[in-house]
Amino acid sequence: SDELLLEIGDAIIQNVDEDGMLRASVSEIANLGPYPLEEVEKALRVVQNLDPPGVAARDLTECLRLQLCHLGLENSPTDVIVRDYMKQLQCHQYPEIGRQMGLSPDEVSHHLEIIRRLDPKPGLKYSPDHSTYVIPDVFVVKEGDEYKIILNDDGLPKLRISPTYRRMLEAKEAGSEETRNYVKEKLRSALWLLKSVDQRQRTIYKVAESIVRHQRGFLDHGITQLRPLVLRDVATDIGMHESTVSRVVANKYMHTPRGVYELRFFFHSGITSSMGEAISSVTIKDKIKKMIEGEDPSRPLSDSRIAELLGSDGLPLARRTVAKYREELRIPPSNLRKSVH
């Protein structure tokens, strides 16, 4: 239905970063509902047809191809170069591309010029270039060996029902029946609003409490102890629907002894180590980042080598997963890092 498509589309947009790239897989978005995979794919195509061209792409290749499609160049030689020769493009192996595609140097230059005009980060020009200040919705304070959760009520309007209207109903000269019914209806609406605001705050508290329970290791020891956590875990823990948890964590921030984090920061997939320990993808990315920072500039670590090193550390990871995490960290491949150094 259109309503379902809108709901999934909203979930997709919530997972688009400031560069305009989709930072969640189709299956991860499907799990939020849960939604049927084919409906998520359908909604993704709709979002990818929005402006700016290239938005909600899952990787650089898809981003550039969406823009070429927008220009009417789908399946053109330019599109084929982006689709099949991205590695050669990144390594500047232009003669090799021409040789494999049977193109002259001038023809290759023509297609490269088109590619250079494409935007690898289509969302960036829509992102504010000034600092964004956030006000935490939740404060987590350590008292002794326990963590206490305090909701920030400062941003909420101070709501109360004016006693004037209650007096109007109680007064004998309260006017016509129509007036009394009108005031009664408005009082009911006001009470419903007060109850809704209170319920919202209670839900935020429960979600924050569950996050603190699951991520106690992170609060105590830092990023290396961040555990894998999905919305379903918290939903089950507090007895609420997964979609309710998803709405609660959207655009909410938590102030912790380790800094201010968006609530979504605490939700990540992960793997099980050889010792049977659950390791968050954020922790693995941090390990990859530190490995690359400490590498020999003249001999940068390849994705395969990083996978080997992680494996020897008890973290079995496929090379393509390492490549995915490296790209999400916005770190270029080893051949480009070597040229940078």
CSV table of C-alpha atoms in Angstrom, one decimal:
chain,number,residue,atom,x,y,z
A,1,SER,CA,0.0,0.0,0.0
A,2,ASP,CA,1.0,3.6,-0.4
A,3,GLU,CA,1.0,4.0,3.4
A,4,LEU,CA,3.4,1.1,3.8
A,5,LEU,CA,5.6,2.5,1.0
A,6,LEU,CA,5.8,5.9,2.8
A,7,GLU,CA,6.6,4.2,6.1
A,8,ILE,CA,9.5,2.2,4.5
A,9,GLY,CA,10.6,5.3,2.6
A,10,ASP,CA,10.9,7.2,5.9
A,11,ALA,CA,13.0,4.4,7.4
A,12,ILE,CA,15.3,4.5,4.4
A,13,ILE,CA,15.7,8.3,4.6
A,14,GLN,CA,16.5,8.0,8.3
A,15,ASN,CA,19.5,5.9,7.3
A,16,VAL,CA,20.9,8.2,4.7
A,17,ASP,CA,24.0,10.0,5.9
A,18,GLU,CA,25.1,13.6,5.2
A,19,ASP,CA,26.9,12.5,2.1
A,20,GLY,CA,23.6,11.2,0.7
A,21,MET,CA,24.7,7.5,1.0
A,22,LEU,CA,22.5,4.8,2.4
A,23,ARG,CA,24.3,3.4,5.5
A,24,ALA,CA,22.0,0.4,6.1
A,25,SER,CA,21.4,-2.7,4.0
A,26,VAL,CA,18.0,-3.6,2.6
A,27,SER,CA,17.8,-6.5,5.0
A,28,GLU,CA,18.6,-4.3,8.0
A,29,ILE,CA,15.8,-1.9,6.9
A,30,ALA,CA,13.4,-4.8,6.4
A,31,ASN,CA,14.1,-6.0,9.9
A,32,LEU,CA,12.9,-2.6,11.3
A,33,GLY,CA,9.3,-3.3,10.5
A,34,PRO,CA,9.6,-6.1,9.8
A,35,TYR,CA,8.9,-5.2,6.1
A,36,PRO,CA,8.9,-7.5,3.1
A,37,LEU,CA,12.2,-7.3,1.3
A,38,GLU,CA,10.5,-6.7,-2.1
A,39,GLU,CA,8.6,-3.7,-0.6
A,40,VAL,CA,11.9,-2.3,0.8
A,41,GLU,CA,13.5,-2.6,-2.7
A,42,LYS,CA,10.5,-0.9,-4.2
A,43,ALA,CA,10.6,2.0,-1.7
A,44,LEU,CA,14.4,2.3,-2.2
A,45,ARG,CA,13.8,2.8,-6.0
A,46,VAL,CA,11.3,5.5,-5.2
A,47,VAL,CA,13.7,7.3,-2.8
A,48,GLN,CA,16.6,7.0,-5.4
A,49,ASN,CA,14.4,8.8,-7.9
A,50,LEU,CA,14.3,11.8,-5.6
A,51,ASP,CA,16.6,14.8,-5.8
A,52,PRO,CA,19.6,15.1,-5.6
A,53,PRO,CA,20.4,12.4,-8.3
A,54,GLY,CA,22.5,9.7,-6.7
A,55,VAL,CA,20.9,9.9,-3.3
A,56,ALA,CA,20.4,6.8,-1.1
A,57,ALA,CA,23.0,4.8,-3.1
A,58,ARG,CA,24.6,1.9,-1.3
A,59,ASP,CA,28.0,2.4,-2.7
A,60,LEU,CA,30.0,4.7,-4.9
A,61,THR,CA,29.3,2.7,-8.1
A,62,GLU,CA,25.5,2.8,-7.5
A,63,CYS,CA,25.7,6.5,-6.7
A,64,LEU,CA,27.4,7.4,-10.0
A,65,ARG,CA,25.2,5.0,-12.0
A,66,LEU,CA,22.0,6.6,-10.6
A,67,GLN,CA,23.3,10.0,-11.8
A,68,LEU,CA,24.2,8.6,-15.2
A,69,CYS,CA,20.7,7.1,-15.4
A,70,HIS,CA,19.2,10.6,-14.5
A,71,LEU,CA,21.2,12.0,-17.5
A,72,GLY,CA,19.8,9.4,-19.8
A,73,LEU,CA,23.1,7.5,-20.0
A,74,GLU,CA,22.0,4.2,-18.6
A,75,ASN,CA,23.9,1.3,-20.3
A,76,SER,CA,26.1,3.8,-22.2
A,77,PRO,CA,29.9,3.2,-22.4
A,78,THR,CA,30.3,5.7,-19.6
A,79,ASP,CA,27.9,3.6,-17.5
A,80,VAL,CA,29.8,0.4,-18.4
A,81,ILE,CA,33.1,2.0,-17.3
A,82,VAL,CA,31.6,2.9,-13.9
A,83,ARG,CA,29.8,-0.5,-13.5
A,84,ASP,CA,32.7,-2.8,-14.6
A,85,TYR,CA,35.9,-0.8,-14.2
A,86,MET,CA,35.7,1.0,-10.9
A,87,LYS,CA,38.9,-0.5,-9.6
A,88,GLN,CA,40.8,0.6,-12.8
A,89,LEU,CA,39.2,4.1,-12.5
A,90,GLN,CA,40.4,4.4,-8.9
A,91,CYS,CA,43.9,3.3,-9.9
A,92,HIS,CA,44.0,5.6,-12.9
A,93,GLN,CA,44.5,2.7,-15.3
A,94,TYR,CA,42.8,4.5,-18.2
A,95,PRO,CA,44.8,2.8,-21.0
A,96,GLU,CA,43.7,-0.6,-19.6
A,97,ILE,CA,40.0,0.5,-19.7
A,98,GLY,CA,40.4,1.6,-23.3
A,99,ARG,CA,42.1,-1.7,-24.2
A,100,GLN,CA,39.4,-3.9,-22.6
A,101,MET,CA,36.5,-1.8,-24.0
A,102,GLY,CA,38.0,-1.2,-27.5
A,103,LEU,CA,38.0,2.6,-27.0
A,104,SER,CA,40.5,5.1,-28.3
A,105,PRO,CA,42.3,7.4,-25.8
A,106,ASP,CA,40.1,10.3,-27.0
A,107,GLU,CA,36.9,8.3,-26.4
A,108,VAL,CA,38.1,7.2,-22.9
A,109,SER,CA,38.9,10.9,-22.1
A,110,HIS,CA,35.4,11.9,-23.2
A,111,HIS,CA,33.8,9.3,-20.8
A,112,LEU,CA,36.1,10.3,-18.0
A,113,GLU,CA,35.1,13.9,-18.4
A,114,ILE,CA,31.5,12.9,-17.9
A,115,ILE,CA,32.4,10.8,-14.8
A,116,ARG,CA,34.3,13.7,-13.3
A,117,ARG,CA,31.3,15.9,-13.5
A,118,LEU,CA,29.3,13.5,-11.3
A,119,ASP,CA,29.0,14.0,-7.6
A,120,PRO,CA,30.4,11.2,-5.3
A,121,LYS,CA,28.7,12.8,-2.3
A,122,PRO,CA,25.3,14.2,-3.6
A,123,GLY,CA,24.0,15.0,-0.1
A,124,LEU,CA,26.9,17.1,1.0
A,125,LYS,CA,25.8,20.3,-0.6
A,126,TYR,CA,22.5,20.1,1.3
A,127,SER,CA,24.3,19.6,4.7
A,128,PRO,CA,24.8,22.6,6.9
A,129,ASP,CA,28.4,23.8,6.8
A,130,HIS,CA,28.1,25.2,10.3
A,131,SER,CA,28.5,23.4,13.6
A,132,THR,CA,25.3,21.8,14.9
A,133,TYR,CA,24.6,22.0,18.6
A,134,VAL,CA,22.5,19.3,20.2
A,135,ILE,CA,20.6,19.3,23.4
A,136,PRO,CA,20.7,15.8,25.0
A,137,ASP,CA,17.3,14.3,25.7
A,138,VAL,CA,18.7,11.9,28.3
A,139,PHE,CA,21.5,12.2,30.8
A,140,VAL,CA,23.3,9.1,32.1
A,141,VAL,CA,25.1,9.8,35.4
A,142,LYS,CA,27.3,7.3,37.3
A,143,GLU,CA,26.5,7.1,41.0
A,144,GLY,CA,28.7,4.6,42.8
A,145,ASP,CA,28.6,1.4,40.7
A,146,GLU,CA,25.3,2.2,39.1
A,147,TYR,CA,24.2,4.5,36.2
A,148,LYS,CA,21.2,6.8,36.8
A,149,ILE,CA,19.0,8.0,34.0
A,150,ILE,CA,17.7,11.6,34.1
A,151,LEU,CA,15.4,12.9,31.4
A,152,ASN,CA,15.9,16.4,30.1
A,153,ASP,CA,12.6,18.1,30.5
A,154,ASP,CA,13.9,21.6,29.7
A,155,GLY,CA,12.9,21.3,26.1
A,156,LEU,CA,9.4,20.3,26.9
A,157,PRO,CA,6.6,22.9,27.2
A,158,LYS,CA,5.2,23.3,30.7
A,159,LEU,CA,1.7,22.1,30.1
A,160,ARG,CA,-1.2,22.4,32.6
A,161,ILE,CA,-4.9,22.8,32.3
A,162,SER,CA,-6.2,26.2,33.1
A,163,PRO,CA,-8.5,26.1,36.2
A,164,THR,CA,-10.8,28.7,34.5
A,165,TYR,CA,-12.4,26.0,32.4
A,166,ARG,CA,-13.1,23.7,35.3
A,167,ARG,CA,-14.7,26.6,37.1
A,168,MET,CA,-16.8,27.3,34.0
A,169,LEU,CA,-18.2,23.7,34.1
A,170,GLU,CA,-18.8,23.8,37.8
A,171,ALA,CA,-20.6,27.2,37.8
A,172,LYS,CA,-24.3,27.1,37.7
A,173,GLU,CA,-24.4,29.9,35.1
A,174,ALA,CA,-22.0,28.0,32.8
A,175,GLY,CA,-24.0,29.0,29.7
A,176,SER,CA,-25.8,26.9,27.2
A,177,GLU,CA,-25.5,23.1,26.9
A,178,GLU,CA,-23.6,23.6,23.7
A,179,THR,CA,-21.0,25.7,25.5
A,180,ARG,CA,-20.7,23.2,28.3
A,181,ASN,CA,-20.2,20.3,25.7
A,182,TYR,CA,-17.6,22.4,23.9
A,183,VAL,CA,-15.6,23.0,27.1
A,184,LYS,CA,-15.9,19.3,28.0
A,185,GLU,CA,-14.5,18.3,24.7
A,186,LYS,CA,-11.6,20.7,24.9
A,187,LEU,CA,-10.8,19.4,28.4
A,188,ARG,CA,-10.8,15.8,27.2
A,189,SER,CA,-8.4,16.8,24.4
A,190,ALA,CA,-6.1,18.6,26.8
A,191,LEU,CA,-6.0,15.6,29.2
A,192,TRP,CA,-5.2,13.3,26.3
A,193,LEU,CA,-2.3,15.6,25.3
A,194,LEU,CA,-0.9,15.7,28.8
A,195,LYS,CA,-1.2,11.9,29.0
A,196,SER,CA,0.6,11.5,25.6
A,197,VAL,CA,3.5,13.7,26.6
A,198,ASP,CA,3.9,11.8,29.8
A,199,GLN,CA,3.7,8.4,28.0
A,200,ARG,CA,6.3,9.6,25.5
A,201,GLN,CA,8.7,10.5,28.4
A,202,ARG,CA,8.1,7.2,30.1
A,203,THR,CA,8.9,5.4,26.8
A,204,ILE,CA,12.1,7.4,26.3
A,205,TYR,CA,13.2,6.5,29.8
A,206,LYS,CA,12.5,2.8,29.3
A,207,VAL,CA,14.5,2.7,26.0
A,208,ALA,CA,17.4,4.6,27.6
A,209,GLU,CA,17.3,2.3,30.6
A,210,SER,CA,17.5,-0.8,28.3
A,211,ILE,CA,20.3,0.7,26.3
A,212,VAL,CA,22.3,1.3,29.5
A,213,ARG,CA,21.7,-2.3,30.6
A,214,HIS,CA,22.9,-3.7,27.2
A,215,GLN,CA,25.8,-1.2,26.8
A,216,ARG,CA,27.2,-1.2,30.3
A,217,GLY,CA,30.5,-2.4,29.0
A,218,PHE,CA,30.8,0.6,26.7
A,219,LEU,CA,29.9,3.0,29.5
A,220,ASP,CA,32.6,1.4,31.8
A,221,HIS,CA,35.4,0.8,29.3
A,222,GLY,CA,34.8,2.6,26.0
A,223,ILE,CA,34.3,1.7,22.4
A,224,THR,CA,36.1,-1.7,22.6
A,225,GLN,CA,33.3,-3.0,24.7
A,226,LEU,CA,30.3,-1.8,22.6
A,227,ARG,CA,28.0,-4.8,22.1
A,228,PRO,CA,26.0,-5.7,19.0
A,229,LEU,CA,22.4,-4.5,19.6
A,230,VAL,CA,19.3,-4.3,17.4
A,231,LEU,CA,16.0,-2.6,17.9
A,232,ARG,CA,14.3,-5.9,18.5
A,233,ASP,CA,16.5,-6.6,21.6
A,234,VAL,CA,15.4,-3.4,23.3
A,235,ALA,CA,11.7,-3.9,22.1
A,236,THR,CA,11.7,-7.3,23.7
A,237,ASP,CA,13.4,-6.1,26.8
A,238,ILE,CA,10.8,-3.3,27.5
A,239,GLY,CA,7.8,-5.1,26.1
A,240,MET,CA,7.1,-2.7,23.2
A,241,HIS,CA,6.8,-2.9,19.5
A,242,GLU,CA,10.0,-2.5,17.5
A,243,SER,CA,8.5,0.4,15.4
A,244,THR,CA,7.8,2.3,18.7
A,245,VAL,CA,11.5,1.9,19.7
A,246,SER,CA,12.6,3.0,16.2
A,247,ARG,CA,10.5,6.2,16.5
A,248,VAL,CA,11.8,6.9,20.0
A,249,VAL,CA,15.5,6.7,19.1
A,250,ALA,CA,15.1,8.9,16.0
A,251,ASN,CA,17.0,12.2,16.5
A,252,LYS,CA,17.4,11.7,20.2
A,253,TYR,CA,20.7,12.2,22.0
A,254,MET,CA,22.1,10.7,25.2
A,255,HIS,CA,24.8,12.5,27.4
A,256,THR,CA,27.0,9.9,28.9
A,257,PRO,CA,30.3,10.0,30.9
A,258,ARG,CA,31.9,9.0,27.6
A,259,GLY,CA,30.4,11.9,25.6
A,260,VAL,CA,27.2,12.8,23.8
A,261,TYR,CA,25.8,10.2,21.4
A,262,GLU,CA,22.8,9.8,19.2
A,263,LEU,CA,20.7,7.0,20.5
A,264,ARG,CA,21.0,5.2,17.2
A,265,PHE,CA,24.8,5.0,17.8
A,266,PHE,CA,24.2,2.2,20.3
A,267,PHE,CA,22.4,0.0,17.7
A,268,HIS,CA,24.8,-2.0,15.5
A,269,SER,CA,25.1,-5.5,14.0
A,270,GLY,CA,28.1,-7.6,15.0
A,271,ILE,CA,29.9,-10.9,14.8
A,272,THR,CA,30.7,-13.7,17.3
A,273,SER,CA,34.4,-14.0,18.0
A,274,SER,CA,36.2,-17.4,18.1
A,275,MET,CA,35.8,-17.2,21.9
A,276,GLY,CA,32.0,-16.9,21.5
A,277,GLU,CA,32.0,-13.2,22.5
A,278,ALA,CA,29.6,-10.8,20.7
A,279,ILE,CA,31.6,-8.0,19.0
A,280,SER,CA,29.9,-4.8,17.7
A,281,SER,CA,30.6,-3.6,14.1
A,282,VAL,CA,31.6,-0.3,15.6
A,283,THR,CA,34.3,-2.0,17.7
A,284,ILE,CA,35.6,-3.8,14.6
A,285,LYS,CA,35.7,-0.5,12.6
A,286,ASP,CA,37.7,1.0,15.4
A,287,LYS,CA,40.2,-1.9,15.2
A,288,ILE,CA,40.4,-1.5,11.4
A,289,LYS,CA,41.0,2.3,11.8
A,290,LYS,CA,43.8,1.8,14.3
A,291,MET,CA,45.4,-0.9,12.1
A,292,ILE,CA,45.5,1.5,9.2
A,293,GLU,CA,46.7,4.4,11.3
A,294,GLY,CA,49.7,2.2,12.5
A,295,GLU,CA,50.6,0.7,9.1
A,296,ASP,CA,53.8,1.2,7.2
A,297,PRO,CA,53.1,4.1,4.7
A,298,SER,CA,55.3,2.4,2.1
A,299,ARG,CA,53.4,-0.9,2.5
A,300,PRO,CA,49.8,-0.2,3.3
A,301,LEU,CA,47.6,-3.1,4.6
A,302,SER,CA,45.3,-4.6,2.0
A,303,ASP,CA,41.7,-5.6,2.9
A,304,SER,CA,42.8,-9.2,2.7
A,305,ARG,CA,45.7,-8.7,5.1
A,306,ILE,CA,43.5,-6.7,7.5
A,307,ALA,CA,41.0,-9.7,7.4
A,308,GLU,CA,43.9,-12.1,8.2
A,309,LEU,CA,45.0,-9.9,11.2
A,310,LEU,CA,41.5,-9.7,12.5
A,311,GLY,CA,41.1,-13.4,12.1
A,312,SER,CA,44.3,-14.1,14.1
A,313,ASP,CA,42.8,-11.8,16.8
A,314,GLY,CA,39.7,-14.1,17.0
A,315,LEU,CA,37.5,-12.0,14.7
A,316,PRO,CA,36.6,-14.0,11.6
A,317,LEU,CA,35.7,-11.4,8.9
A,318,ALA,CA,35.5,-11.7,5.1
A,319,ARG,CA,37.6,-9.5,2.9
A,320,ARG,CA,34.5,-7.9,1.4
A,321,THR,CA,33.2,-7.0,4.9
A,322,VAL,CA,36.5,-5.4,5.7
A,323,ALA,CA,36.3,-3.4,2.5
A,324,LYS,CA,32.7,-2.3,3.4
A,325,TYR,CA,33.7,-1.2,6.9
A,326,ARG,CA,36.8,0.7,5.5
A,327,GLU,CA,34.6,2.5,2.9
A,328,GLU,CA,32.2,3.5,5.7
A,329,LEU,CA,35.2,4.9,7.6
A,330,ARG,CA,35.9,6.9,4.4
A,331,ILE,CA,39.4,5.4,4.1
A,332,PRO,CA,40.7,4.8,0.6
A,333,PRO,CA,42.0,1.3,-0.5
A,334,SER,CA,45.6,0.4,0.1
A,335,ASN,CA,46.8,1.3,-3.4
A,336,LEU,CA,45.5,4.8,-3.0
A,337,ARG,CA,46.8,5.1,0.6
A,338,LYS,CA,50.3,4.3,-0.7
A,339,SER,CA,50.1,7.1,-3.3
A,340,VAL,CA,48.8,9.5,-0.6
A,341,HIS,CA,51.8,8.7,1.7
